[in-house]
């Protein structure tokens, strides 16, 4: 039983297709179902109504199914065949899982040495064998957990042998292959065979980056050191004097310019995403860095964890269309007007309400129309793609007060603007940036200022902007500006020379329709000037 191959296909069947059947309402019961659904969603407001966890990445199986496409299914057995044929030449009587670590390390070195051959077919065959190793040698495993264990073990073997540096050199060579790019440009349609070499290389590198991104529970001290070194090198300018992410951004730009239409852009973007996560860190690392930076600058600690707040917020449904929104607002306005007339806020007086009997039928019809308006365009489609609700653990829930989900934050500039307008109105003059003098202002203004100062928040960005302004104002007395070479700064320096091209390419790749609409709008504006 090939665990990984069947795992990916089965997982795609579970997550890639909507659940139609028992969980979906029948067309004739759309209004009733939507009315009941609204009541259920109002009753369980503490938990989100979507099976979605706001985190850095999804589970291991879901990430694998996102990496591979359906057309790559036969290649799993091809990768296994390439590896087993090569292994039998050197170790004919044993499987990979039966070898000791020294034998596995020696065979890994032989595979990497074979990558340096000039013949493309031989090099591709060796790359497929390495990909099978990075996939966890699933042909010799019987469960997902066993595949994950062997995958982590094999990836550390590849990392120790220097496989990632060799793969980066091969990837750079494929990117600069002008013959392949020109052939792809001349073709009327791009096929899967045009990107075979790139797909194999990107698959190996993605599996390595994704596995080494997080520390394992059973990792030895040697593995922990290797992982930390790998993450540091990945964000440092050691690959052609620039970070590895810059090479991937260059691939995106080359694809969008039309010079390399055969690039597998989905795999490039997935690898770029995991590379940025590995070098810059995830949500927890960001929160730690923010807390440490605020402590260094002498600022008070953060009032909340914004990620935990987002995890407890309910999901918002997208609007149906502009016309539906306008009609929905009009009906809501009529209901509010009737509510003001009827005054039926107390349930005890509902039966004695003189207006209740007259407008009950009209109100039910309007409610049915509204429910059908909200439910019919998406009554079936939304339920097909919306899995059942998932309850969050009690430890992740925050005891937030009713009202805004975020703690109010007021800048110093906001207090100054409020005081200036209040002084101009009640006194007739201003005191600049003075936020302490409140003489002559009414008592409600005093209370407002006290409330604003109670929620005053100074961000790290404000301190950095203030220091930058002081340095620009007095460059000689300030001395030489020291910029800490953290991974984010190194990546920014590498992206800065071509940052506009990267932004346009990312917009074109992720939102092609929006990009074309904006491009047509810009051309129309230029032609009218």
Short mmCIF file of C-alpha atoms in Angstrom, two decimals:
data_model
loop_
_atom_site.label_atom_id
_atom_site.label_comp_id
_atom_site.label_asym_id
_atom_site.label_seq_id
_atom_site.Cartn_x
_atom_site.Cartn_y
_atom_site.Cartn_z
CA UNK A 1 0.00 0.00 0.00
CA UNK A 2 1.64 3.22 -1.13
CA UNK A 3 0.72 5.45 1.79
CA UNK A 4 1.70 8.86 0.40
CA UNK A 5 0.26 8.42 -3.08
CA UNK A 6 -3.14 7.28 -1.85
CA UNK A 7 -3.00 9.84 0.96
CA UNK A 8 -2.72 12.79 -1.43
CA UNK A 9 -5.46 11.60 -3.77
CA UNK A 10 -7.84 10.74 -0.92
CA UNK A 11 -7.17 14.03 0.82
CA UNK A 12 -7.94 15.92 -2.39
CA UNK A 13 -11.21 14.05 -2.65
CA UNK A 14 -12.05 15.09 0.90
CA UNK A 15 -11.02 18.74 0.79
CA UNK A 16 -11.15 19.71 -2.85
CA UNK A 17 -14.83 18.89 -3.46
CA UNK A 18 -17.81 20.29 -1.55
CA UNK A 19 -19.81 18.01 0.68
CA UNK A 20 -23.08 17.44 -1.14
CA UNK A 21 -25.67 15.15 0.40
CA UNK A 22 -26.63 14.90 4.03
CA UNK A 23 -25.23 18.30 4.93
CA UNK A 24 -26.83 20.18 2.03
CA UNK A 25 -30.41 21.46 2.02
CA UNK A 26 -32.87 20.46 -0.65
CA UNK A 27 -33.82 23.23 -3.10
CA UNK A 28 -37.40 23.34 -1.87
CA UNK A 29 -36.33 23.86 1.73
CA UNK A 30 -33.92 26.71 1.15
CA UNK A 31 -35.79 29.38 3.10
CA UNK A 32 -36.48 27.19 6.10
CA UNK A 33 -32.89 25.94 6.13
CA UNK A 34 -31.42 29.44 5.95
CA UNK A 35 -33.73 30.63 8.75
CA UNK A 36 -32.65 27.73 10.96
CA UNK A 37 -29.04 28.26 10.03
CA UNK A 38 -29.22 31.90 11.09
CA UNK A 39 -30.71 30.90 14.45
CA UNK A 40 -28.00 28.29 14.96
CA UNK A 41 -25.24 30.75 14.07
CA UNK A 42 -26.62 33.33 16.50
CA UNK A 43 -26.75 30.74 19.24
CA UNK A 44 -23.13 29.65 18.92
CA UNK A 45 -21.36 33.00 18.47
CA UNK A 46 -18.40 31.92 20.57
CA UNK A 47 -17.07 29.53 17.93
CA UNK A 48 -16.45 30.23 14.22
CA UNK A 49 -18.84 28.73 11.70
CA UNK A 50 -16.12 27.68 9.25
CA UNK A 51 -13.72 24.79 9.49
CA UNK A 52 -10.73 27.10 9.29
CA UNK A 53 -7.91 27.64 11.76
CA UNK A 54 -6.15 30.99 11.51
CA UNK A 55 -2.56 29.73 11.61
CA UNK A 56 0.70 29.88 9.67
CA UNK A 57 -0.01 26.71 7.70
CA UNK A 58 -2.44 23.82 7.46
CA UNK A 59 -1.88 20.23 8.52
CA UNK A 60 0.72 18.05 6.86
CA UNK A 61 -1.71 16.09 4.67
CA UNK A 62 -3.54 19.23 3.49
CA UNK A 63 -0.26 20.95 2.59
CA UNK A 64 0.82 17.92 0.54
CA UNK A 65 -2.46 17.86 -1.37
CA UNK A 66 -1.99 21.54 -2.13
CA UNK A 67 1.50 20.96 -3.54
CA UNK A 68 0.69 18.14 -5.97
CA UNK A 69 -1.87 18.18 -8.77
CA UNK A 70 -3.97 15.27 -10.02
CA UNK A 71 -1.82 14.96 -13.14
CA UNK A 72 1.25 14.25 -10.98
CA UNK A 73 -0.25 11.07 -9.53
CA UNK A 74 1.54 8.65 -11.91
CA UNK A 75 4.86 10.29 -11.13
CA UNK A 76 4.87 8.90 -7.60
CA UNK A 77 5.43 5.39 -8.89
CA UNK A 78 7.96 6.69 -11.41
CA UNK A 79 9.97 8.33 -8.61
CA UNK A 80 9.87 5.11 -6.63
CA UNK A 81 11.01 3.08 -9.62
CA UNK A 82 13.98 5.38 -10.27
CA UNK A 83 15.10 5.15 -6.66
CA UNK A 84 14.73 1.39 -6.29
CA UNK A 85 16.59 0.71 -9.53
CA UNK A 86 19.49 2.84 -8.37
CA UNK A 87 19.48 1.30 -4.87
CA UNK A 88 19.62 -2.27 -6.23
CA UNK A 89 22.81 -1.47 -8.11
CA UNK A 90 24.64 -0.74 -4.85
CA UNK A 91 22.63 -2.60 -2.17
CA UNK A 92 20.81 -5.45 -3.94
CA UNK A 93 19.53 -7.37 -0.90
CA UNK A 94 18.16 -4.62 1.39
CA UNK A 95 15.50 -1.93 1.42
CA UNK A 96 16.11 1.69 2.38
CA UNK A 97 14.46 1.31 5.79
CA UNK A 98 16.67 -1.73 6.51
CA UNK A 99 19.96 0.15 6.00
CA UNK A 100 21.87 1.70 8.84
CA UNK A 101 22.57 5.44 8.95
CA UNK A 102 26.07 5.16 7.49
CA UNK A 103 24.80 3.20 4.48
CA UNK A 104 21.96 5.67 3.95
CA UNK A 105 24.39 8.58 4.17
CA UNK A 106 26.71 6.96 1.64
CA UNK A 107 23.90 6.32 -0.84
CA UNK A 108 22.68 9.89 -0.42
CA UNK A 109 26.14 11.17 -1.34
CA UNK A 110 26.14 8.94 -4.44
CA UNK A 111 22.83 10.41 -5.54
CA UNK A 112 24.09 13.96 -5.11
CA UNK A 113 27.26 13.19 -7.05
CA UNK A 114 25.12 11.80 -9.90
CA UNK A 115 23.26 15.13 -10.09
CA UNK A 116 26.35 16.70 -11.67
CA UNK A 117 26.12 14.70 -14.89
CA UNK A 118 25.53 16.66 -18.09
CA UNK A 119 22.97 14.31 -19.64
CA UNK A 120 19.50 15.66 -18.88
CA UNK A 121 17.74 12.27 -18.78
CA UNK A 122 20.22 10.80 -16.28
CA UNK A 123 20.07 13.94 -14.15
CA UNK A 124 16.28 13.89 -14.12
CA UNK A 125 16.25 10.22 -13.13
CA UNK A 126 18.54 10.94 -10.18
CA UNK A 127 16.43 13.95 -9.19
CA UNK A 128 13.34 11.74 -9.12
CA UNK A 129 15.16 9.27 -6.87
CA UNK A 130 16.04 12.13 -4.49
CA UNK A 131 12.42 13.28 -4.57
CA UNK A 132 11.30 9.81 -3.52
CA UNK A 133 13.71 9.99 -0.58
CA UNK A 134 12.35 13.42 0.38
CA UNK A 135 8.81 12.03 0.18
CA UNK A 136 9.64 9.58 2.94
CA UNK A 137 10.15 6.37 0.88
CA UNK A 138 6.41 5.79 1.19
CA UNK A 139 6.58 2.43 -0.61
CA UNK A 140 8.14 0.86 2.48
CA UNK A 141 5.75 2.49 5.01
CA UNK A 142 2.30 1.43 6.17
CA UNK A 143 0.89 4.58 7.84
CA UNK A 144 0.98 8.36 7.64
CA UNK A 145 2.94 8.68 10.87
CA UNK A 146 5.59 6.30 9.59
CA UNK A 147 5.86 8.27 6.35
CA UNK A 148 6.32 11.50 8.32
CA UNK A 149 8.99 9.93 10.53
CA UNK A 150 11.02 8.65 7.61
CA UNK A 151 10.50 11.85 5.67
CA UNK A 152 12.02 13.93 8.46
CA UNK A 153 14.90 11.48 8.84
CA UNK A 154 15.63 11.47 5.10
CA UNK A 155 15.43 15.26 4.77
CA UNK A 156 18.00 15.74 7.50
CA UNK A 157 20.22 13.25 5.64
CA UNK A 158 19.83 15.32 2.47
CA UNK A 159 20.52 18.53 4.37
CA UNK A 160 23.64 17.09 5.96
CA UNK A 161 24.94 16.03 2.53
CA UNK A 162 24.45 19.55 1.12
CA UNK A 163 21.52 18.69 -1.12
CA UNK A 164 19.79 22.05 -0.85
CA UNK A 165 22.75 24.02 -2.20
CA UNK A 166 23.04 21.60 -5.12
CA UNK A 167 19.33 21.95 -5.83
CA UNK A 168 19.57 25.75 -5.81
CA UNK A 169 22.36 25.60 -8.40
CA UNK A 170 20.27 23.30 -10.62
CA UNK A 171 17.23 25.54 -10.20
CA UNK A 172 19.26 28.59 -11.14
CA UNK A 173 20.56 26.74 -14.21
CA UNK A 174 17.00 25.82 -15.28
CA UNK A 175 15.82 29.40 -14.77
CA UNK A 176 18.64 30.73 -16.96
CA UNK A 177 18.06 28.08 -19.65
CA UNK A 178 17.28 30.34 -22.60
CA UNK A 179 16.66 27.42 -24.99
CA UNK A 180 13.84 26.03 -22.85
CA UNK A 181 12.31 29.50 -22.45
CA UNK A 182 12.37 30.20 -26.19
CA UNK A 183 10.83 26.81 -26.99
CA UNK A 184 8.06 27.41 -24.47
CA UNK A 185 7.35 30.86 -25.91
CA UNK A 186 6.97 29.48 -29.43
CA UNK A 187 4.57 26.73 -28.37
CA UNK A 188 0.86 27.47 -28.78
CA UNK A 189 0.05 25.57 -25.54
CA UNK A 190 2.21 24.62 -22.57
CA UNK A 191 2.10 20.98 -21.47
CA UNK A 192 3.11 19.29 -18.24
CA UNK A 193 6.25 17.88 -19.86
CA UNK A 194 7.66 21.37 -20.41
CA UNK A 195 8.11 21.91 -16.68
CA UNK A 196 9.17 18.42 -15.57
CA UNK A 197 12.67 19.36 -14.42
CA UNK A 198 11.47 22.44 -12.58
CA UNK A 199 8.61 20.61 -10.90
CA UNK A 200 10.87 17.87 -9.55
CA UNK A 201 13.37 20.39 -8.17
CA UNK A 202 10.70 22.61 -6.64
CA UNK A 203 8.97 19.60 -5.05
CA UNK A 204 12.18 18.52 -3.31
CA UNK A 205 12.97 22.02 -2.11
CA UNK A 206 9.42 22.61 -0.89
CA UNK A 207 9.41 19.37 1.11
CA UNK A 208 12.75 20.28 2.69
CA UNK A 209 11.76 23.85 3.59
CA UNK A 210 8.36 22.82 4.91
CA UNK A 211 9.79 20.03 7.06
CA UNK A 212 12.68 22.12 8.41
CA UNK A 213 10.51 25.15 9.09
CA UNK A 214 9.42 23.88 12.50
CA UNK A 215 11.28 22.05 15.21
CA UNK A 216 10.21 18.47 15.87
CA UNK A 217 9.42 17.08 19.29
CA UNK A 218 11.97 14.24 19.01
CA UNK A 219 14.74 16.19 17.29
CA UNK A 220 18.23 15.63 18.64
CA UNK A 221 20.56 18.51 19.47
CA UNK A 222 22.41 17.92 16.22
CA UNK A 223 19.20 18.20 14.22
CA UNK A 224 18.20 21.36 16.09
CA UNK A 225 21.54 22.97 15.25
CA UNK A 226 21.27 21.94 11.61
CA UNK A 227 17.76 23.32 11.37
CA UNK A 228 18.72 26.68 12.87
CA UNK A 229 21.70 26.95 10.53
CA UNK A 230 19.52 26.13 7.54
CA UNK A 231 16.92 28.79 8.42
CA UNK A 232 19.66 31.39 8.94
CA UNK A 233 21.32 30.54 5.60
CA UNK A 234 17.98 30.59 3.80
CA UNK A 235 17.47 34.24 4.78
CA UNK A 236 21.08 35.30 4.21
CA UNK A 237 22.58 36.46 0.89
CA UNK A 238 24.51 33.24 0.31
CA UNK A 239 22.77 32.17 -2.93
CA UNK A 240 24.34 34.29 -5.70
CA UNK A 241 24.85 37.10 -3.14
CA UNK A 242 21.12 37.39 -2.49
CA UNK A 243 18.51 35.59 -0.37
CA UNK A 244 16.83 32.55 -1.84
CA UNK A 245 13.46 34.32 -1.82
CA UNK A 246 14.79 36.90 -4.31
CA UNK A 247 15.47 34.09 -6.81
CA UNK A 248 11.87 32.93 -6.48
CA UNK A 249 10.57 36.49 -6.89
CA UNK A 250 12.64 36.70 -10.06
CA UNK A 251 10.93 33.57 -11.37
CA UNK A 252 7.54 35.19 -10.74
CA UNK A 253 8.59 38.31 -12.65
CA UNK A 254 9.97 36.29 -15.55
CA UNK A 255 6.76 34.28 -15.79
CA UNK A 256 4.54 37.37 -15.75
CA UNK A 257 6.63 39.10 -18.42
CA UNK A 258 5.91 36.18 -20.78
CA UNK A 259 9.55 35.11 -21.19
CA UNK A 260 9.07 31.83 -19.28
CA UNK A 261 5.47 30.60 -19.59
CA UNK A 262 6.48 27.05 -18.64
CA UNK A 263 7.35 27.91 -15.03
CA UNK A 264 5.10 25.99 -12.57
CA UNK A 265 3.94 29.14 -10.83
CA UNK A 266 1.81 27.45 -8.18
CA UNK A 267 4.80 25.52 -6.85
CA UNK A 268 6.98 28.62 -7.01
CA UNK A 269 4.51 30.63 -4.94
CA UNK A 270 4.07 27.81 -2.42
CA UNK A 271 7.84 27.49 -2.01
CA UNK A 272 8.14 31.29 -1.70
CA UNK A 273 5.47 31.31 0.99
CA UNK A 274 7.20 28.60 3.04
CA UNK A 275 10.59 30.27 2.51
CA UNK A 276 9.30 33.56 3.93
CA UNK A 277 7.75 31.69 6.87
CA UNK A 278 11.01 29.87 7.51
CA UNK A 279 13.21 32.97 7.37
CA UNK A 280 10.98 35.65 8.93
CA UNK A 281 9.00 33.43 11.31
CA UNK A 282 5.30 32.91 11.90
CA UNK A 283 2.69 34.54 14.12
CA UNK A 284 4.24 33.40 17.39
CA UNK A 285 7.70 34.56 16.36
CA UNK A 286 6.26 37.92 15.30
CA UNK A 287 4.55 38.37 18.67
CA UNK A 288 7.79 37.57 20.52
CA UNK A 289 9.81 40.00 18.39
CA UNK A 290 7.24 42.76 18.91
CA UNK A 291 7.27 42.21 22.68
CA UNK A 292 11.09 42.22 22.81
CA UNK A 293 11.32 45.35 20.66
CA UNK A 294 8.80 47.22 22.81
CA UNK A 295 10.69 46.26 25.95
CA UNK A 296 13.97 47.55 24.45
CA UNK A 297 12.34 50.88 23.51
CA UNK A 298 10.75 51.24 26.95
CA UNK A 299 7.17 50.91 25.71
CA UNK A 300 4.39 49.17 27.66
CA UNK A 301 3.56 45.58 26.68
CA UNK A 302 1.03 44.78 24.00
CA UNK A 303 -2.57 44.99 25.23
CA UNK A 304 -3.63 41.85 23.35
CA UNK A 305 -2.63 39.16 20.91
CA UNK A 306 -4.27 40.16 17.64
CA UNK A 307 -4.03 36.62 16.26
CA UNK A 308 -6.05 35.20 19.16
CA UNK A 309 -8.64 37.92 18.65
CA UNK A 310 -8.95 37.03 14.95
CA UNK A 311 -9.33 33.34 15.78
CA UNK A 312 -12.38 34.12 17.91
CA UNK A 313 -14.06 36.40 15.38
CA UNK A 314 -16.91 35.04 13.30
CA UNK A 315 -16.40 34.64 9.57
CA UNK A 316 -18.05 37.20 7.30
CA UNK A 317 -19.99 35.99 4.29
CA UNK A 318 -19.27 37.76 0.97
CA UNK A 319 -22.07 39.89 -0.48
CA UNK A 320 -24.11 38.44 -3.31
CA UNK A 321 -24.16 41.47 -5.61
CA UNK A 322 -24.58 45.23 -5.51
CA UNK A 323 -28.26 45.13 -6.46
CA UNK A 324 -29.00 42.57 -3.77
CA UNK A 325 -27.26 44.72 -1.18
CA UNK A 326 -29.30 47.80 -2.15
CA UNK A 327 -32.56 45.87 -2.01
CA UNK A 328 -31.58 44.32 1.30
CA UNK A 329 -30.82 47.75 2.80
CA UNK A 330 -34.17 49.10 1.63
CA UNK A 331 -36.05 46.25 3.26
CA UNK A 332 -34.05 46.65 6.44
CA UNK A 333 -34.97 50.34 6.49
CA UNK A 334 -38.68 49.52 6.18
CA UNK A 335 -38.43 47.04 9.04
CA UNK A 336 -36.70 49.58 11.27
CA UNK A 337 -39.39 52.13 10.49
CA UNK A 338 -42.12 49.66 11.45
CA UNK A 339 -40.23 48.74 14.61
CA UNK A 340 -40.29 52.37 15.70
CA UNK A 341 -44.05 52.52 15.17
CA UNK A 342 -44.99 49.23 16.77
CA UNK A 343 -42.82 49.46 19.90
CA UNK A 344 -42.89 45.69 20.49
CA UNK A 345 -39.56 45.30 22.28
CA UNK A 346 -41.11 43.55 25.29
CA UNK A 347 -42.33 40.00 24.73
CA UNK A 348 -44.97 40.34 27.45
CA UNK A 349 -46.92 42.85 25.39
CA UNK A 350 -46.64 41.15 22.01
CA UNK A 351 -50.15 39.71 22.15
CA UNK A 352 -51.71 43.06 23.08
CA UNK A 353 -49.89 45.00 20.40
CA UNK A 354 -52.54 46.63 18.19
CA UNK A 355 -50.20 46.77 15.21
CA UNK A 356 -49.11 43.15 15.48
CA UNK A 357 -52.19 41.61 13.90
CA UNK A 358 -52.27 44.02 11.00
CA UNK A 359 -48.71 43.66 9.81
CA UNK A 360 -47.86 40.10 10.79
CA UNK A 361 -48.52 38.66 7.36
CA UNK A 362 -46.62 41.46 5.59
CA UNK A 363 -43.67 41.08 7.93
CA UNK A 364 -43.51 37.31 7.42
CA UNK A 365 -43.58 37.78 3.67
CA UNK A 366 -40.77 40.32 3.85
CA UNK A 367 -38.74 38.05 6.11
CA UNK A 368 -39.25 35.15 3.69
CA UNK A 369 -38.23 37.36 0.77
CA UNK A 370 -35.15 38.53 2.62
CA UNK A 371 -34.18 34.99 3.57
CA UNK A 372 -34.65 33.88 0.00
CA UNK A 373 -32.61 36.87 -1.18
CA UNK A 374 -29.76 35.97 1.11
CA UNK A 375 -30.10 32.22 0.74
CA UNK A 376 -31.11 31.40 -2.80
CA UNK A 377 -28.05 32.62 -4.76
CA UNK A 378 -25.75 30.77 -2.39
CA UNK A 379 -28.07 28.31 -0.64
CA UNK A 380 -26.66 25.26 -2.41
CA UNK A 381 -23.25 26.46 -3.48
CA UNK A 382 -22.34 27.83 -0.06
CA UNK A 383 -23.30 24.65 1.74
CA UNK A 384 -21.35 22.57 -0.73
CA UNK A 385 -18.08 24.27 0.15
CA UNK A 386 -18.79 25.11 3.80
CA UNK A 387 -17.81 22.30 6.17
CA UNK A 388 -19.41 21.85 9.60
CA UNK A 389 -18.56 24.14 12.44
CA UNK A 390 -15.51 23.49 14.58
CA UNK A 391 -15.27 24.48 18.24
CA UNK A 392 -12.09 26.17 19.37
CA UNK A 393 -10.29 24.93 22.49
CA UNK A 394 -11.18 26.78 25.65
CA UNK A 395 -7.57 27.90 26.09
CA UNK A 396 -7.63 29.90 22.83
CA UNK A 397 -10.73 31.88 23.67
CA UNK A 398 -10.36 35.39 25.01
CA UNK A 399 -12.71 36.99 27.52
CA UNK A 400 -13.40 40.09 25.43
CA UNK A 401 -15.96 42.69 26.46
CA UNK A 402 -19.06 43.17 24.36
CA UNK A 403 -18.52 45.63 21.55
CA UNK A 404 -15.38 45.98 19.50
CA UNK A 405 -13.26 42.82 19.22
CA UNK A 406 -10.09 44.91 19.48
CA UNK A 407 -8.80 46.98 22.36
CA UNK A 408 -9.10 50.70 21.39
CA UNK A 409 -5.80 52.30 20.42
CA UNK A 410 -5.27 56.06 20.30
CA UNK A 411 -2.17 57.74 18.93
CA UNK A 412 -0.54 60.81 20.46
CA UNK A 413 -1.31 62.67 17.23
CA UNK A 414 -5.02 61.91 17.62
CA UNK A 415 -5.05 63.47 21.09
CA UNK A 416 -3.25 66.57 19.77
CA UNK A 417 -5.73 66.98 16.90
CA UNK A 418 -8.70 66.61 19.27
CA UNK A 419 -7.27 69.20 21.70
CA UNK A 420 -6.47 71.65 18.91
CA UNK A 421 -10.01 71.51 17.55
CA UNK A 422 -11.49 71.83 21.08
CA UNK A 423 -9.31 74.82 21.96
CA UNK A 424 -10.09 76.53 18.68
CA UNK A 425 -13.79 76.06 19.30
CA UNK A 426 -14.06 77.01 23.01
CA UNK A 427 -11.05 79.28 23.62
CA UNK A 428 -10.01 80.60 20.23
CA UNK A 429 -6.31 79.65 20.21
CA UNK A 430 -4.15 76.51 20.21
CA UNK A 431 -1.11 75.39 22.20
CA UNK A 432 0.60 73.19 19.63
CA UNK A 433 1.58 69.76 20.87
CA UNK A 434 0.65 70.41 24.51
CA UNK A 435 -1.69 67.63 25.63
CA UNK A 436 -1.74 68.41 29.38
CA UNK A 437 -3.22 71.92 29.59
CA UNK A 438 -7.02 71.78 29.65
CA UNK A 439 -7.76 75.15 31.26
CA UNK A 440 -10.90 76.77 29.87
CA UNK A 441 -12.28 73.62 28.31
CA UNK A 442 -15.66 72.18 29.40
CA UNK A 443 -15.81 69.20 31.72
CA UNK A 444 -17.03 66.78 28.99
CA UNK A 445 -13.87 67.60 27.05
CA UNK A 446 -11.85 66.72 30.17
CA UNK A 447 -13.56 63.35 30.32
CA UNK A 448 -12.93 62.75 26.62
CA UNK A 449 -9.24 63.55 26.97
CA UNK A 450 -8.96 61.27 30.00
CA UNK A 451 -10.59 58.45 28.03
CA UNK A 452 -8.30 59.01 25.04
CA UNK A 453 -5.19 58.96 27.24
CA UNK A 454 -6.44 55.80 28.93
CA UNK A 455 -6.27 54.01 25.55
CA UNK A 456 -3.13 55.72 24.30
CA UNK A 457 -0.92 53.36 22.28
CA UNK A 458 2.56 54.03 20.92
CA UNK A 459 3.70 51.66 18.20
CA UNK A 460 7.26 50.68 17.39
CA UNK A 461 6.84 52.26 13.95
CA UNK A 462 6.19 55.70 15.49
CA UNK A 463 9.44 55.50 17.46
CA UNK A 464 11.36 54.40 14.37
CA UNK A 465 9.87 57.21 12.27
CA UNK A 466 10.76 59.75 14.95
CA UNK A 467 14.35 58.52 15.10
CA UNK A 468 14.59 58.60 11.31
CA UNK A 469 13.30 62.19 11.21
CA UNK A 470 15.85 63.24 13.82
CA UNK A 471 18.64 61.59 11.85
CA UNK A 472 17.58 63.33 8.62
CA UNK A 473 17.31 66.67 10.44
CA UNK A 474 20.80 66.38 11.98
CA UNK A 475 22.83 63.88 9.93
CA UNK A 476 26.23 65.10 11.14
CA UNK A 477 25.54 65.17 14.86
CA UNK A 478 23.61 61.91 14.73
CA UNK A 479 26.58 59.92 13.47
CA UNK A 480 26.33 56.98 11.11
CA UNK A 481 23.00 55.25 11.10
CA UNK A 482 23.16 51.65 12.24
CA UNK A 483 20.72 49.26 10.60
CA UNK A 484 20.38 45.89 12.25
CA UNK A 485 20.83 43.15 9.64
CA UNK A 486 17.87 41.00 10.59
CA UNK A 487 16.31 38.61 8.02
CA UNK A 488 13.53 41.10 7.21
CA UNK A 489 16.06 43.86 6.49
CA UNK A 490 18.20 41.56 4.34
CA UNK A 491 15.18 40.49 2.31
CA UNK A 492 14.04 44.10 1.91
CA UNK A 493 17.48 45.15 0.66
CA UNK A 494 17.42 42.34 -1.88
CA UNK A 495 13.93 43.21 -3.12
CA UNK A 496 14.26 47.00 -3.13
CA UNK A 497 15.94 47.48 -6.57
CA UNK A 498 13.07 45.72 -8.36
CA UNK A 499 10.29 46.08 -5.81
CA UNK A 500 7.72 47.66 -8.20
CA UNK A 501 8.16 44.79 -10.68
CA UNK A 502 7.70 42.23 -7.91
CA UNK A 503 4.50 43.94 -6.71
CA UNK A 504 3.02 44.08 -10.20
CA UNK A 505 3.99 40.46 -10.85
CA UNK A 506 2.45 39.27 -7.60
CA UNK A 507 -0.76 41.17 -8.37
CA UNK A 508 -0.89 39.71 -11.88
CA UNK A 509 -0.24 36.16 -10.63
CA UNK A 510 -2.69 36.16 -7.73
CA UNK A 511 -5.43 38.37 -9.19
CA UNK A 512 -5.15 38.31 -13.00
CA UNK A 513 -8.68 39.63 -13.63
CA UNK A 514 -8.21 42.52 -11.21
CA UNK A 515 -4.84 43.30 -12.78
CA UNK A 516 -6.28 43.41 -16.30
CA UNK A 517 -9.14 45.66 -15.11
CA UNK A 518 -6.70 48.09 -13.50
CA UNK A 519 -4.49 48.03 -16.58
CA UNK A 520 -7.44 48.90 -18.85
CA UNK A 521 -8.48 51.68 -16.46
CA UNK A 522 -4.97 53.17 -16.48
CA UNK A 523 -4.82 53.06 -20.28
CA UNK A 524 -8.19 54.79 -20.50
CA UNK A 525 -7.07 57.51 -18.08
CA UNK A 526 -3.84 58.05 -20.02
CA UNK A 527 -5.70 58.28 -23.33
CA UNK A 528 -8.09 60.89 -21.87
CA UNK A 529 -5.26 63.10 -20.57
#
